[in-house]
GROMACS .gro file of C-alpha atoms in nm:
model
  182
    1MET     CA    1   7.041  13.356   7.455
    2ALA     CA    2   6.736  13.111   7.353
    3LYS     CA    3   6.440  13.047   7.570
    4LYS     CA    4   6.408  12.682   7.724
    5GLY     CA    5   6.274  12.453   7.428
    6GLU     CA    6   6.409  12.698   7.146
    7THR     CA    7   6.682  12.565   6.920
    8VAL     CA    8   7.011  12.765   6.952
    9THR     CA    9   7.193  12.886   6.655
   10GLN     CA   10   7.526  12.961   6.631
   11GLU     CA   11   7.462  13.331   6.602
   12GLN     CA   12   7.287  13.362   6.939
   13ILE     CA   13   7.606  13.201   7.113
   14THR     CA   14   7.845  13.498   7.229
   15THR     CA   15   8.218  13.460   7.199
   16GLN     CA   16   8.234  13.411   7.589
   17GLU     CA   17   7.991  13.164   7.581
   18GLY     CA   18   8.140  12.969   7.313
   19VAL     CA   19   8.496  12.970   7.497
   20LYS     CA   20   8.313  12.851   7.786
   21LEU     CA   21   8.147  12.564   7.636
   22TYR     CA   22   8.486  12.486   7.450
   23ARG     CA   23   8.672  12.469   7.783
   24ASN     CA   24   8.384  12.251   7.949
   25THR     CA   25   8.405  12.010   7.640
   26LEU     CA   26   8.794  11.985   7.657
   27ASN     CA   27   8.781  11.950   8.061
   28TYR     CA   28   8.508  11.676   8.023
   29ASN     CA   29   8.698  11.485   7.757
   30VAL     CA   30   9.059  11.504   7.953
   31ILE     CA   31   8.872  11.369   8.274
   32SER     CA   32   8.702  11.084   8.078
   33ARG     CA   33   9.051  10.969   8.004
   34TYR     CA   34   9.106  10.922   8.389
   35ASP     CA   35   8.761  10.836   8.510
   36PRO     CA   36   8.542  10.679   8.215
   37ALA     CA   37   8.242  10.690   8.453
   38ILE     CA   38   8.196  11.077   8.436
   39LYS     CA   39   7.845  11.152   8.345
   40GLN     CA   40   7.831  11.555   8.383
   41LEU     CA   41   8.081  11.831   8.490
   42LEU     CA   42   7.925  12.027   8.753
   43CYS     CA   43   8.211  12.298   8.829
   44HIS     CA   44   8.561  12.341   8.786
   45THR     CA   45   8.818  12.614   8.833
   46SER     CA   46   9.149  12.692   8.643
   47HIS     CA   47   9.393  12.722   8.958
   48CYS     CA   48   9.386  12.488   9.266
   49VAL     CA   49   9.656  12.382   9.501
   50ILE     CA   50   9.633  12.068   9.694
   51TYR     CA   51   9.700  12.048  10.084
   52LYS     CA   52   9.728  11.768  10.304
   53PHE     CA   53   9.673  11.786  10.689
   54ASN     CA   54   9.949  11.604  10.904
   55GLU     CA   55   9.755  11.524  11.193
   56ASN     CA   56  10.078  11.440  11.390
   57ASN     CA   57  10.233  11.766  11.355
   58GLU     CA   58   9.897  11.952  11.321
   59GLU     CA   59   9.997  12.159  10.998
   60TRP     CA   60   9.896  12.179  10.648
   61VAL     CA   61  10.167  12.041  10.392
   62LYS     CA   62  10.171  12.150  10.054
   63SER     CA   63  10.138  11.861   9.799
   64ASP     CA   64  10.284  11.865   9.471
   65TYR     CA   65   9.934  11.879   9.308
   66GLN     CA   66   9.807  12.210   9.131
   67GLY     CA   67   9.618  12.280   8.816
   68THR     CA   68   9.269  12.291   8.705
   69LEU     CA   69   9.018  12.128   9.000
   70ALA     CA   70   8.675  11.971   8.841
   71LEU     CA   71   8.393  11.832   9.020
   72TYR     CA   72   8.149  11.585   8.809
   73VAL     CA   73   7.875  11.332   8.851
   74ARG     CA   74   7.966  10.979   8.818
   75ASP     CA   75   7.778  10.688   8.686
   76PHE     CA   76   7.788  10.445   9.011
   77LYS     CA   77   7.647  10.087   9.069
   78VAL     CA   78   7.444  10.019   9.320
   79PRO     CA   79   7.573   9.692   9.536
   80PRO     CA   80   7.354   9.387   9.499
   81ALA     CA   81   7.061   9.380   9.770
   82ASN     CA   82   7.183   9.223  10.133
   83ALA     CA   83   7.555   9.288  10.019
   84GLN     CA   84   7.757   9.477  10.268
   85PRO     CA   85   8.010   9.674  10.051
   86THR     CA   86   8.374   9.719  10.143
   87TYR     CA   87   8.649   9.955  10.062
   88SER     CA   88   8.724   9.795   9.721
   89ASP     CA   89   8.370   9.829   9.630
   90LEU     CA   90   8.379  10.232   9.680
   91GLN     CA   91   8.544  10.289   9.334
   92GLU     CA   92   8.185  10.197   9.179
   93LEU     CA   93   7.972  10.352   9.432
   94PHE     CA   94   8.088  10.703   9.439
   95CYS     CA   95   7.834  10.920   9.290
   96TYR     CA   96   8.056  11.206   9.242
   97GLY     CA   97   8.436  11.292   9.176
   98LEU     CA   98   8.661  11.555   9.227
   99ILE     CA   99   8.976  11.538   9.015
  100LEU     CA  100   9.282  11.810   8.981
  101MET     CA  101   9.451  11.804   8.644
  102ASN     CA  102   9.780  11.854   8.760
  103ARG     CA  103  10.028  12.096   8.592
  104ASN     CA  104  10.341  11.969   8.774
  105ASN     CA  105  10.339  11.603   8.674
  106PRO     CA  106  10.132  11.373   8.475
  107GLU     CA  107   9.978  11.212   8.820
  108CYS     CA  108   9.642  11.364   8.906
  109PHE     CA  109   9.470  11.401   9.248
  110SER     CA  110   9.124  11.236   9.254
  111LEU     CA  111   8.878  11.201   9.537
  112GLY     CA  112   8.548  11.009   9.527
  113LEU     CA  113   8.279  11.156   9.679
  114LEU     CA  114   7.966  10.973   9.818
  115PRO     CA  115   7.643  11.152   9.961
  116ASN     CA  116   7.645  11.139  10.321
  117LYS     CA  117   7.298  10.988  10.328
  118ILE     CA  118   7.408  10.702  10.117
  119THR     CA  119   7.719  10.644  10.360
  120LYS     CA  120   7.499  10.609  10.663
  121HIS     CA  121   7.326  10.333  10.454
  122TYR     CA  122   7.605  10.134  10.342
  123PHE     CA  123   7.891  10.189  10.618
  124PRO     CA  124   7.697  10.258  10.929
  125HIS     CA  125   8.006  10.203  11.140
  126GLY     CA  126   8.261  10.351  10.872
  127VAL     CA  127   8.460  10.236  10.581
  128ASP     CA  128   8.608   9.916  10.696
  129ASP     CA  129   8.520   9.996  11.062
  130LYS     CA  130   8.740  10.299  11.090
  131GLY     CA  131   8.502  10.497  11.269
  132VAL     CA  132   8.465  10.786  10.982
  133LEU     CA  133   8.089  10.821  10.944
  134GLU     CA  134   8.070  11.071  10.689
  135MET     CA  135   8.286  11.299  10.471
  136ASP     CA  136   8.269  11.666  10.579
  137VAL     CA  137   8.350  11.965  10.386
  138GLU     CA  138   8.387  12.323  10.517
  139LEU     CA  139   8.532  12.656  10.407
  140ASN     CA  140   8.774  12.806  10.645
  141ASP     CA  141   8.930  13.108  10.540
  142ASN     CA  142   9.100  13.048  10.167
  143LEU     CA  143   9.066  12.693  10.214
  144ILE     CA  144   8.805  12.433  10.111
  145ILE     CA  145   8.862  12.161  10.375
  146VAL     CA  146   8.745  11.785  10.262
  147ARG     CA  147   8.733  11.495  10.493
  148ASN     CA  148   8.736  11.162  10.295
  149LEU     CA  149   8.601  10.829  10.427
  150LEU     CA  150   8.929  10.735  10.564
  151GLY     CA  151   8.961  11.026  10.781
  152GLU     CA  152   9.220  11.198  10.537
  153ILE     CA  153   9.201  11.585  10.544
  154TYR     CA  154   9.277  11.770  10.238
  155GLY     CA  155   9.287  12.189  10.209
  156LEU     CA  156   9.176  12.302   9.849
  157TRP     CA  157   9.313  12.644   9.778
  158VAL     CA  158   9.132  12.796   9.515
  159PHE     CA  159   9.281  13.117   9.364
  160ASN     CA  160   8.937  13.260   9.240
  161GLU     CA  161   8.706  13.349   9.543
  162GLU     CA  162   8.389  13.325   9.346
  163ASP     CA  163   8.515  12.980   9.194
  164ARG     CA  164   8.599  12.889   9.591
  165THR     CA  165   8.261  12.964   9.714
  166LYS     CA  166   8.094  12.804   9.428
  167MET     CA  167   8.332  12.485   9.452
  168TYR     CA  168   8.241  12.480   9.817
  169LYS     CA  169   7.870  12.495   9.792
  170SER     CA  170   7.864  12.220   9.527
  171LEU     CA  171   8.070  12.021   9.729
  172ASP     CA  172   7.855  12.076  10.053
  173PHE     CA  173   7.539  12.000   9.850
  174CYS     CA  174   7.668  11.670   9.701
  175LEU     CA  175   7.758  11.564  10.045
  176ASN     CA  176   7.479  11.674  10.248
  177SER     CA  177   7.175  11.701  10.011
  178GLU     CA  178   6.868  11.503  10.137
  179SER     CA  179   6.795  11.458   9.722
  180THR     CA  180   6.819  11.105   9.602
  181ALA     CA  181   6.821  11.203   9.260
  182VAL     CA  182   7.213  11.182   9.125
   0.00000   0.00000   0.00000
């Protein structure tokens, strides 16, 4: 592999690196059709199943969403000064996106992610005063558990253990990093 600052020639790219680059490009292009605000693909895994937690029954319910899961950076817009953003403004405020490109049907699962530092700044009482003050992510056995700003809880079952750990750590960084650079 070329060193930093050097030009990479075709001969220096291994077949494995070429396949990875091709896969990333395809994923980026497909995601951009669903979310034109995509800026950079952070990580992805080829097989994930989405579960939703039913709080009434206290059980996980398997959804009809399974396929490739990707985490990416979004081009976001900061609200005007002194303007209190609302739930409808969130679509433009989300800094990150999580999308599952569904193999079962054309409808994809997507979830906007907002770093908790930003959530606390713009929504000190939660979105629409629902009382959920931040998003949360945890790794529990084989599930990555994500709670969104509306209080909905999703379980992401990622087949590959290495991908699961990488996805969890990436989600945790996106939500909890003190860095202001996105």
